[in-house]
Amino acid sequence: MELSVFVAPRPIDLRSDTITRPDSVMRQAMADAEVGDDVLDHDPTMAVLEERVADLLGFEAALWVPSGSMGNIIALMLHLQRGDRFLAPEHAHVLGSELGTAAWLAGGMPEALPHDGGPGRPLASTVRAAAGGGGPYFALRTTLLSLENTHNFAGGAVFGPDEWAELVAAGRDSGLRIHLDGARLWNTAVALDVPIASLTAGADTVQVCLSKGLGAPVGSMLASDAARIHEARRVRKMLGGGVRQGGVLAAAGLVALDRIGDLVEDHANASTLARGLRERGWEVAEPQTNIVLAAVADPVRTVTELADLGIAAVTVAGKVRFVTHRDVSAADIDEVLERLRRM
Ligand SMILES: *Cc1c(COP(=O)(O)O)cnc(C)c1O
């Protein structure tokens, strides 16, 4: 009798850049962190991280929050009143991926704008047209523009300081406040080689994630002026996001910030993956950052077939999404392309 032994291929996980595990350097920094009670006294390491991020983004103050979703909802709760409308590019995270909290917690009526300015963003003229004028007392009041850079579901699409400034001006001229969901703003800065603050200038609030490409286990930051961050701290507590010896987590965030430059490797790996997929006949646009979207006939089936080869991906916006990150190497990408020969 012949025995066949099935050896499952070593899994290579390209579902998201959130799956990275803190390495020994980061864990050591967490273990050594100076801590205090952040709710009572402001934890000292939290304070250092918040000041560093505020400086980096060009704001007066910043607040650590447990997740990007909480950073976004706190900002929207500060900006929106019931009966307000807010504008965001189609498929924005705040529209489709936060369980409707923009509406049921912040009380805002969402309006999706087309990506007529390029992948992931509207034209400035579209913002002006959508914002409209005052209208009668019973009209919705459009009060907020929420932009996203990189735009996740548009495939990690970026836009630069000039376009950002035009969109901010369009919003401002129309009386809108501006929020930036910059979960992967670090990727934009690295891809375009521009200062991060050039991508945030003029915003009222900005949210950035430490737990994606930068590899922290948990944490995002909300930046704004000092008065708004004071209010944001109250809202964070309302939502149950006040933590105690948060310095352990902030220490991971500080190490994460040292690693912004490493994102070039993720971008190079995404580019290699996209090229390899195209050579194998896949329909793939050139990635601008660390996200590769592939258009396939049946995304769900393709993801299952990939899983059989030990390649983990997800479906997003009717496509297959691969995300490169610090826990996959260039050799892993070569291995992925090798395995795809068998598909
Ligand atoms: C991941 C992500 C968020 C939310 O971050 P979580 O920490 O998962 O809550 C917000 N916006 C965008 C664009 C994201 O990709």
Tab-separated table of C-alpha atoms and ligand atoms in Angstrom, residues 18 66-70 72 93-94 98 148 150-152 181 183-184 207 209 211-212 220, ligand 1:
chain	number	residue	atom	x	y	z
A	18	THR	CA	-2.191	44.569	10.042
A	66	PRO	CA	-6.776	51.994	20.246
A	67	SER	CA	-7.753	51.779	16.568
A	68	GLY	CA	-8.061	53.738	13.363
A	69	SER	CA	-11.809	53.278	13.481
A	70	MET	CA	-11.928	54.951	16.882
A	72	ASN	CA	-12.082	58.369	12.722
A	93	HIS	CA	-13.314	53.325	5.053
A	94	VAL	CA	-15.590	55.745	6.975
A	98	GLU	CA	-16.911	51.166	10.086
A	148	GLU	CA	-8.526	59.141	2.514
A	150	THR	CA	-3.793	56.213	0.689
A	151	HIS	CA	-7.221	55.108	-0.449
A	152	ASN	CA	-7.465	51.481	0.609
A	181	ASP	CA	-8.249	59.337	7.200
A	183	ALA	CA	-4.444	55.141	8.070
A	184	ARG	CA	-1.622	54.593	5.543
A	207	GLN	CA	-6.016	59.974	11.791
A	209	CYS	CA	-2.378	54.098	12.069
A	211	SER	CA	-0.624	49.123	13.568
A	212	LYS	CA	-0.487	48.661	9.799
A	220	SER	CA	-3.626	54.899	15.954
B	1	LIG	C1	-7.525	50.069	8.495
B	1	LIG	C2	-8.140	51.346	8.158
B	1	LIG	C3	-8.839	52.089	9.130
B	1	LIG	C4	-9.186	51.564	10.500
B	1	LIG	O1	-8.207	51.055	11.270
B	1	LIG	P1	-8.530	49.955	12.398
B	1	LIG	O2	-7.349	50.125	13.296
B	1	LIG	O3	-8.584	48.649	11.713
B	1	LIG	O4	-9.800	50.324	13.076
B	1	LIG	C5	-9.326	53.318	8.760
B	1	LIG	N1	-9.153	53.781	7.530
B	1	LIG	C6	-8.512	53.107	6.568
B	1	LIG	C7	-8.361	53.701	5.217
B	1	LIG	C8	-7.985	51.851	6.849
B	1	LIG	O5	-7.368	51.169	5.884
